[in-house]
Short mmCIF file of C-alpha atoms in Angstrom, two decimals:
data_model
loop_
_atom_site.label_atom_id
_atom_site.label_comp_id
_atom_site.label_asym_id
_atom_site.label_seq_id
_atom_site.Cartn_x
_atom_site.Cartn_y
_atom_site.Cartn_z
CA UNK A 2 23.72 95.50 83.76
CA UNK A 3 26.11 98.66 82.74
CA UNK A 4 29.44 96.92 82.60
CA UNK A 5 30.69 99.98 83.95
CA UNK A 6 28.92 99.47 86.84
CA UNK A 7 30.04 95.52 87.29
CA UNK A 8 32.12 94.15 90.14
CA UNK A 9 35.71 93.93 88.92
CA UNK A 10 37.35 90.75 88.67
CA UNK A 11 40.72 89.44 89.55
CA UNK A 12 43.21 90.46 86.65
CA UNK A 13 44.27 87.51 84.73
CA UNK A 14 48.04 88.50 85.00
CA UNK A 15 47.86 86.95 88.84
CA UNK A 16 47.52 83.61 86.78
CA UNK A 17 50.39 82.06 86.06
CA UNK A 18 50.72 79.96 83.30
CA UNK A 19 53.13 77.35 84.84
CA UNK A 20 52.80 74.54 82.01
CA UNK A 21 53.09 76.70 78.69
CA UNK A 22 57.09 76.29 77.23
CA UNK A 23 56.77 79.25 75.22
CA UNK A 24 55.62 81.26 78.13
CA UNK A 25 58.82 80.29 80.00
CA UNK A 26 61.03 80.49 77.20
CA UNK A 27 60.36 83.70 76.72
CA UNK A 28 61.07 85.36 80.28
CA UNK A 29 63.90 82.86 81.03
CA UNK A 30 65.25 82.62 77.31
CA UNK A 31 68.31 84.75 78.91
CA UNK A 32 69.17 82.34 81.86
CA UNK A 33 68.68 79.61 79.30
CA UNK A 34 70.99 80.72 76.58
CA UNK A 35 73.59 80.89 79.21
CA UNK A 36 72.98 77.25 80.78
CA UNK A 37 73.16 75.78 77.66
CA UNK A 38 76.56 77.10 76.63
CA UNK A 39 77.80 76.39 79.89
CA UNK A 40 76.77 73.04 79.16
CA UNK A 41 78.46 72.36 75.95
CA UNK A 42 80.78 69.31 76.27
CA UNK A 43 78.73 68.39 79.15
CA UNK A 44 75.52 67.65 78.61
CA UNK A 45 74.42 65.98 75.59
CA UNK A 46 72.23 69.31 73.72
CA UNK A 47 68.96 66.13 73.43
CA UNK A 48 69.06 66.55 77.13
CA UNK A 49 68.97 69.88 77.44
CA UNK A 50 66.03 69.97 74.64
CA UNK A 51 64.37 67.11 76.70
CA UNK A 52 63.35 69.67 79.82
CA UNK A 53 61.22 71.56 77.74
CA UNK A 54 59.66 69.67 74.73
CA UNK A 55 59.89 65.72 75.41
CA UNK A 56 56.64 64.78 74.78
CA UNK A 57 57.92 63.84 71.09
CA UNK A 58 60.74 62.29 72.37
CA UNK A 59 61.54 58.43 73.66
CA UNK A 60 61.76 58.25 77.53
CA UNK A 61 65.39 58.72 78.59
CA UNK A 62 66.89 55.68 80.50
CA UNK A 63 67.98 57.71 83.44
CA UNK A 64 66.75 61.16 84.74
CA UNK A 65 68.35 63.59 82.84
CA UNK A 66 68.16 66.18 86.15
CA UNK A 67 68.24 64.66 89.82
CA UNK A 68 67.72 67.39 92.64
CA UNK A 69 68.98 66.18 95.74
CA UNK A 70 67.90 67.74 99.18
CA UNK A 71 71.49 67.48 101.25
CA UNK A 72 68.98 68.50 104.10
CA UNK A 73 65.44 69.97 104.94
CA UNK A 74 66.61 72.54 107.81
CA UNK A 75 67.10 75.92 106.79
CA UNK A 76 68.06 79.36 108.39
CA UNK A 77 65.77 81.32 107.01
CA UNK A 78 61.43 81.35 107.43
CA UNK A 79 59.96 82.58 104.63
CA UNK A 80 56.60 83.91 103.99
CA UNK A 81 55.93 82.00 101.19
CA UNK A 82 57.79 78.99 101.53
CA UNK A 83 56.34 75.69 102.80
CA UNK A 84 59.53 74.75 104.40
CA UNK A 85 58.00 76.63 107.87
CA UNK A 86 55.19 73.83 107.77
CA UNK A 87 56.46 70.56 106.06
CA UNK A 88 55.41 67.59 108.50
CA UNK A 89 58.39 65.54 107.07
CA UNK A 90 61.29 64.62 109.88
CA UNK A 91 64.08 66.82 109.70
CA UNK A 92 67.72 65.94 109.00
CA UNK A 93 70.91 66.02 107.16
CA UNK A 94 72.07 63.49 104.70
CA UNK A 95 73.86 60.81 105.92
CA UNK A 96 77.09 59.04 104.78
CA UNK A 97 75.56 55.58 103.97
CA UNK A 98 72.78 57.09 101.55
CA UNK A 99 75.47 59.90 100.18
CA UNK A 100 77.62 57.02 98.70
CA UNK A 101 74.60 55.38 97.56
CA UNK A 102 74.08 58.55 95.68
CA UNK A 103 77.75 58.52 94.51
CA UNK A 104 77.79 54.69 93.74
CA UNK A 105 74.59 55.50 90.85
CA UNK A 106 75.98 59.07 89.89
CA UNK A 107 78.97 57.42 88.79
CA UNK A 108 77.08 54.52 86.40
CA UNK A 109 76.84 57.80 84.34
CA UNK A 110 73.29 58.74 82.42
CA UNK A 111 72.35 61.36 84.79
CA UNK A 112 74.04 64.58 83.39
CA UNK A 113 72.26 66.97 85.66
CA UNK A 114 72.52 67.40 89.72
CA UNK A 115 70.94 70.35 91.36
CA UNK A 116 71.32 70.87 94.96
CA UNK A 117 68.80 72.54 96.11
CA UNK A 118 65.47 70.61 97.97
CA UNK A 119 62.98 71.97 100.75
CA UNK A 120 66.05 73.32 102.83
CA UNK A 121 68.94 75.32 102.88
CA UNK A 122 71.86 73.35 101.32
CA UNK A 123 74.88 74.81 102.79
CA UNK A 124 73.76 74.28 105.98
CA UNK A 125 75.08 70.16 105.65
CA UNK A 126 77.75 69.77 108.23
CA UNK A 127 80.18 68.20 105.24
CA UNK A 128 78.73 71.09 102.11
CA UNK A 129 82.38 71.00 100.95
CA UNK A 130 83.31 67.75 100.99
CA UNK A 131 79.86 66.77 99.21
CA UNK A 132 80.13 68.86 96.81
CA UNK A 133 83.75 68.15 95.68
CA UNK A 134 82.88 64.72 95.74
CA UNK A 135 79.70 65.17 93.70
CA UNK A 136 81.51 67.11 91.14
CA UNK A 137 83.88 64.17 90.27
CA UNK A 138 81.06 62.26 89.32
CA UNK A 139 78.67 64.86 87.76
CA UNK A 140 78.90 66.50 84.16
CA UNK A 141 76.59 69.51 85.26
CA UNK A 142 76.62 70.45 89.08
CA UNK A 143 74.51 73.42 90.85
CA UNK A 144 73.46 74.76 93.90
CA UNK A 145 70.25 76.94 94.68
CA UNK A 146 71.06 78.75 98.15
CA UNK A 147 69.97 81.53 100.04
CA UNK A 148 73.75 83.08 100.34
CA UNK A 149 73.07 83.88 103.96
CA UNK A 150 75.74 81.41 106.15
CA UNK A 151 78.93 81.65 103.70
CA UNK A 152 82.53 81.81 104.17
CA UNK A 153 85.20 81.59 101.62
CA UNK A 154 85.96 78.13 101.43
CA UNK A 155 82.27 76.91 100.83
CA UNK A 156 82.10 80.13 98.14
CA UNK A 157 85.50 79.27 96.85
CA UNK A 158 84.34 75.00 96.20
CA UNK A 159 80.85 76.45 94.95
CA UNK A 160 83.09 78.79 92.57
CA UNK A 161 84.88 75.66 91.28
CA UNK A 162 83.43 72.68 91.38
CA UNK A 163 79.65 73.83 90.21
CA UNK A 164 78.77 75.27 86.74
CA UNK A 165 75.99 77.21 88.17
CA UNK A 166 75.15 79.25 91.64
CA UNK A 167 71.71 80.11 92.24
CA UNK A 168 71.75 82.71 94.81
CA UNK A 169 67.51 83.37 95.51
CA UNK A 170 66.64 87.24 96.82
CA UNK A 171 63.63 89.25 97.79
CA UNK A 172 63.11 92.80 96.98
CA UNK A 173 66.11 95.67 96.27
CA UNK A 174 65.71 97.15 99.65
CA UNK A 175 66.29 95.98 103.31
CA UNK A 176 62.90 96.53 104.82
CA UNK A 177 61.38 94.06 101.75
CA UNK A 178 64.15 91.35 102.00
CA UNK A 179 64.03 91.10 106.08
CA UNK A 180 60.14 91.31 105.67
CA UNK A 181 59.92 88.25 103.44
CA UNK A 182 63.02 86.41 104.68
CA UNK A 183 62.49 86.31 108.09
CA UNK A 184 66.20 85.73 109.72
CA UNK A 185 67.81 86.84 106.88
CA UNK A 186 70.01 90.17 106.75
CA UNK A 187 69.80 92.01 103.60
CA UNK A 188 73.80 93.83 104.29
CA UNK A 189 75.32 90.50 104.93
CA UNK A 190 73.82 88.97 101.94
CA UNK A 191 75.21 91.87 99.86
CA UNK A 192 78.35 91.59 101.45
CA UNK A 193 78.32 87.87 100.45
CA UNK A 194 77.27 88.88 96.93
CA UNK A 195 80.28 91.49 97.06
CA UNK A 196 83.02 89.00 98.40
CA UNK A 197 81.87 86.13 95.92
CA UNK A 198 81.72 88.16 92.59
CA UNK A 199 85.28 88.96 93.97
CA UNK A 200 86.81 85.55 94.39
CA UNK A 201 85.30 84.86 90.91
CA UNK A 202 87.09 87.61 89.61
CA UNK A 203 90.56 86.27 91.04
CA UNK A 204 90.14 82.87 90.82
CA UNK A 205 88.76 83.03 87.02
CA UNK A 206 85.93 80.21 88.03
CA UNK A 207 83.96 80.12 85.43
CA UNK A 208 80.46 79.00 87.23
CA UNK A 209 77.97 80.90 86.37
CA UNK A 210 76.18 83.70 88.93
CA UNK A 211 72.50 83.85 88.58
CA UNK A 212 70.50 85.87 90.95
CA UNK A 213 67.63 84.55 90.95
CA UNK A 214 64.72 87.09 92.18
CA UNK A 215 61.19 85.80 93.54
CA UNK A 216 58.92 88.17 92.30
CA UNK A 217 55.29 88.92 93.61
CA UNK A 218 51.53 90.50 91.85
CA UNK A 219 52.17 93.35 93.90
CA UNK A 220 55.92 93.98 92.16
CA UNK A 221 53.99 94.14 88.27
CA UNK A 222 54.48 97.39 88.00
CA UNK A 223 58.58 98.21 89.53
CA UNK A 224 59.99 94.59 88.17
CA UNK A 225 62.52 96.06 86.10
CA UNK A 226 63.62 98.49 88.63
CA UNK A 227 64.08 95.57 91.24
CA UNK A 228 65.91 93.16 88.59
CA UNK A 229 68.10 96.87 87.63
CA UNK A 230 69.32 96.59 91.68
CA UNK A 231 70.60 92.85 91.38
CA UNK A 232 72.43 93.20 87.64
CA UNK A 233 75.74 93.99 89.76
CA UNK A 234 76.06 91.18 91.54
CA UNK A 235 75.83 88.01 89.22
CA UNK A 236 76.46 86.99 85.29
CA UNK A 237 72.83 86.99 84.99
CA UNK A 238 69.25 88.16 86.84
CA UNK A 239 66.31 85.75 86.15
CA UNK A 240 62.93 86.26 87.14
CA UNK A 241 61.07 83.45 89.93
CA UNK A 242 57.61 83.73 89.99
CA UNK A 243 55.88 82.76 93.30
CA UNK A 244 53.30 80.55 93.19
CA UNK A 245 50.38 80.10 95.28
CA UNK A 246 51.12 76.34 95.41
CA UNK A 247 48.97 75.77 98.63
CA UNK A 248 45.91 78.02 98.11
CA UNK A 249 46.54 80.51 100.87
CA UNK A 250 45.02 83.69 98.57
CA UNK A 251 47.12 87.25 99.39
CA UNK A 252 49.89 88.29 97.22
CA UNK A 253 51.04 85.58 95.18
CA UNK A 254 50.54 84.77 91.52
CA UNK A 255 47.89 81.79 90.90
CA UNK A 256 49.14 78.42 88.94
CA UNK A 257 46.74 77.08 86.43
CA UNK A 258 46.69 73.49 86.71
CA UNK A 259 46.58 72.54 83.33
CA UNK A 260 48.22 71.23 80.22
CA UNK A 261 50.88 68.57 80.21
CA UNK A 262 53.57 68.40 83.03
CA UNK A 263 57.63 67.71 81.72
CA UNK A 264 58.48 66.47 85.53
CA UNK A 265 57.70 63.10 85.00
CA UNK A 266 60.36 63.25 81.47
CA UNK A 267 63.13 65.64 83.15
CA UNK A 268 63.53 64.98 87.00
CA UNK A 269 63.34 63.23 89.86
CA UNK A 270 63.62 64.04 93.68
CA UNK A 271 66.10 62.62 96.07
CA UNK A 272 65.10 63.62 99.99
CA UNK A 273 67.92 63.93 102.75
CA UNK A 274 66.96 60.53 104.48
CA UNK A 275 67.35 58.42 100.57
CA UNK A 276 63.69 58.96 99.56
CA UNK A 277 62.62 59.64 95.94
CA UNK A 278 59.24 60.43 94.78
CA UNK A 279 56.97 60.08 92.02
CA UNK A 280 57.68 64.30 92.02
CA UNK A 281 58.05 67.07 93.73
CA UNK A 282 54.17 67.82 94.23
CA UNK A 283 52.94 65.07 95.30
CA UNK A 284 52.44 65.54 98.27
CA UNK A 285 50.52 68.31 97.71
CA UNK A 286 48.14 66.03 95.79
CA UNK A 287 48.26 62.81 98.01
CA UNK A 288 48.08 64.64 101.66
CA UNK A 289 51.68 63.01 102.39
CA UNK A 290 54.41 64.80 103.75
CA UNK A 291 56.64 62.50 101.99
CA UNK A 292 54.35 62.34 98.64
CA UNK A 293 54.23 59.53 95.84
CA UNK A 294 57.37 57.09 96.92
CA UNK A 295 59.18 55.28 94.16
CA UNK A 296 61.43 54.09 97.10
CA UNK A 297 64.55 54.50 98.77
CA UNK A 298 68.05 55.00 96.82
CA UNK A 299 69.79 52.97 100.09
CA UNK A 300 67.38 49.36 98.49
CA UNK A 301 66.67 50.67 94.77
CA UNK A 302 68.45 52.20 91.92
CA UNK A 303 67.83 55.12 89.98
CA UNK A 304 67.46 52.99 87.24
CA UNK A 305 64.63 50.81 89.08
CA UNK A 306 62.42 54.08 90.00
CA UNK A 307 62.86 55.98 86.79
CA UNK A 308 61.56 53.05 85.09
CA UNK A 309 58.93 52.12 87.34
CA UNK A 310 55.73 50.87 86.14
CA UNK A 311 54.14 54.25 87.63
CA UNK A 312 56.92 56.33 86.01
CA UNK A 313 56.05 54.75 82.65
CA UNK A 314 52.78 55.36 83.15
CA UNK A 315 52.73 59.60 84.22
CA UNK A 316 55.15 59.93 81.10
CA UNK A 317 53.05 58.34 78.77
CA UNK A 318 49.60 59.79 80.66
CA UNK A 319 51.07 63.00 80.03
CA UNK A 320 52.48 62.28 76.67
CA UNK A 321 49.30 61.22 75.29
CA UNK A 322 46.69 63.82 77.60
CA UNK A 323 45.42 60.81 78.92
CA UNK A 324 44.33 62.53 82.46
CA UNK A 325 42.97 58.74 83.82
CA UNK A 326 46.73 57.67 83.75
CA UNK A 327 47.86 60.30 85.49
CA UNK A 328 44.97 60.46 88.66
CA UNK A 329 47.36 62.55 91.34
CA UNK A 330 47.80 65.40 88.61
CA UNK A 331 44.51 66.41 88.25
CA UNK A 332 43.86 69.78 89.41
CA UNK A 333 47.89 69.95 90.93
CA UNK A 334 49.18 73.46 90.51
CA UNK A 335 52.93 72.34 89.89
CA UNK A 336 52.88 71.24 86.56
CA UNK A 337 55.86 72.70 84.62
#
């Protein structure tokens, strides 16, 4: 056959190589320069070095990075996000199993919190009070938000008590944003943008601004231009691939599920109702809303599920490409 003549295929730069370091490095080396100086004094640098290249290193005793849902409801339905059809129960973290949280936060070892989860943080009845009371017992505190429902006080706490705001857009243009972010307003969120680079200004916090822009195939070719539009409004613009996590085809880049997943070394899940699994794609693997459960932080510690038997057994799976210790990961499309 004239190769001319052959059916094209699907360009290889829809493939996303989710598990290659270097690959990441490279188009988040800016957003990573910045965390890690913002980190000095507060997170050991072996820690830091730990969420990209542990394989060579011993198992720390305590996840380095804990990402804690504060709820799974969220104001905004977007296209892309399997928030819209999660089967788990919805809710808001309670009191009892936020003091748990504080209770093991404060036996130190976990440098790391990110608040972020399958829902829209700021929407916790109590956002301000949790997160002043997580920053008292947290070297490195952020949030990942869609910067839709703000006032000044939560912006003002965020400003203050975190050391990094993760503010997640669509597009450089109303019609795009509202498209994708179905209940969102593109003007408010600029006017959000506006009044917290302000207060940041006046109140010299010193947490760090990064936009963080989910980026689609179909944007290849007018990236820059897009990641141009947001430069004004934070310290730093990083790039957010979207992944085609659930199959669904269209216009999203395709994960390769390959190569050796850092998860298992670098983090560990905490759901609004005290749940922690084995990570945060299991459930895509097991057919369970809830996924892999190490158990609940209300009867066990952190300490107990990090160093599970299973734990021990995905770090050292993936440590030695051993793919029979690690059964759930084959073929899973969020390794990282």
């Amino acid at each position: 056959m004239n190769p001319s003549s052959a059916v094209p295929v699907e360009p290889p730069a829809r493939t996303f190589r989710n598990a290659d370091r270097l690959h990441r490095i490279r188009y988040l080396s800016g957003l990573y320069m910045r965390l890690f100086l913002k980190s000095l004094g507060r997170v050991p640098p072996k820690e830091l070095l730990r969420t990209q290249f542990p394989f060579s290193m011993s198992d720390a005793p305590l996840p380095p990075l804990l990402s804690v849902e504060l709820t799974n409801h969220c104001n905004l339905g977007c296209d892309y996000c399997t928030n819209p059809t999660s089967l788990r129960p919805r809710g808001v973290m309670d009191e009892t199993t936020l003091a748990r949280l504080l209770d093991e936060l404060a036996k130190g070892g976990t440098y790391r919190v990110s608040l972020c989860g399958n829902g829209e943080p700021t929407i916790h009845p109590r956002f301000v009070d949790v997160v002043r009371r997580l920053s008292l017992v947290t070297p490195h505190l952020s949030v990942t938000s869609n910067w839709q429902r703000i006032n000044d006080d939560i912006a003002v706490e965020a400003l203050y008590r975190c050391q990094e705001i993760n503010v997640s857009v669509d597009g450089a243009d109303p019609e795009t944003y509202e498209t994708r972010r179905k209940g969102g307003s593109f003007r408010r969120l600029l006017f959000n943008l506006d009044r917290l680079v302000a207060l940041k200004r006046s109140t010299r916090a010193r947490a760090l601004i990064n936009i963080r822009v989910m980026l689609l195939p179909s944007e290849r070719s007018r990236e820059r231009e897009v990641l141009s539009f947001w430069r004004r409004y934070g310290d730093i613009v990083s790039r957010q691939y979207v992944l085609d996590f659930e199959a669904k085809g269209g216009d999203l880049f395709s994960p390769a599920s390959e190569g050796r997943c850092t998860l298992p070394f670098k983090k560990l899940d905490l759901h609004w109702n005290g749940v922690v699994n084995l990570c945060s794609y299991s459930w895509i693997q097991v057919n369970d809303p809830e996924g892999v459960v190490l158990g609940n932080i209300r009867e066990k510690s952190l300490s107990a599920m990090w160093n599970s038997d299973l734990m021990r057994q995905y770090r050292e799976g993936h440590r030695r490409r051993q793919e029979a210790m690690t059964p759930i990961c084959k073929g899973c499309p969020g390794r990282t």
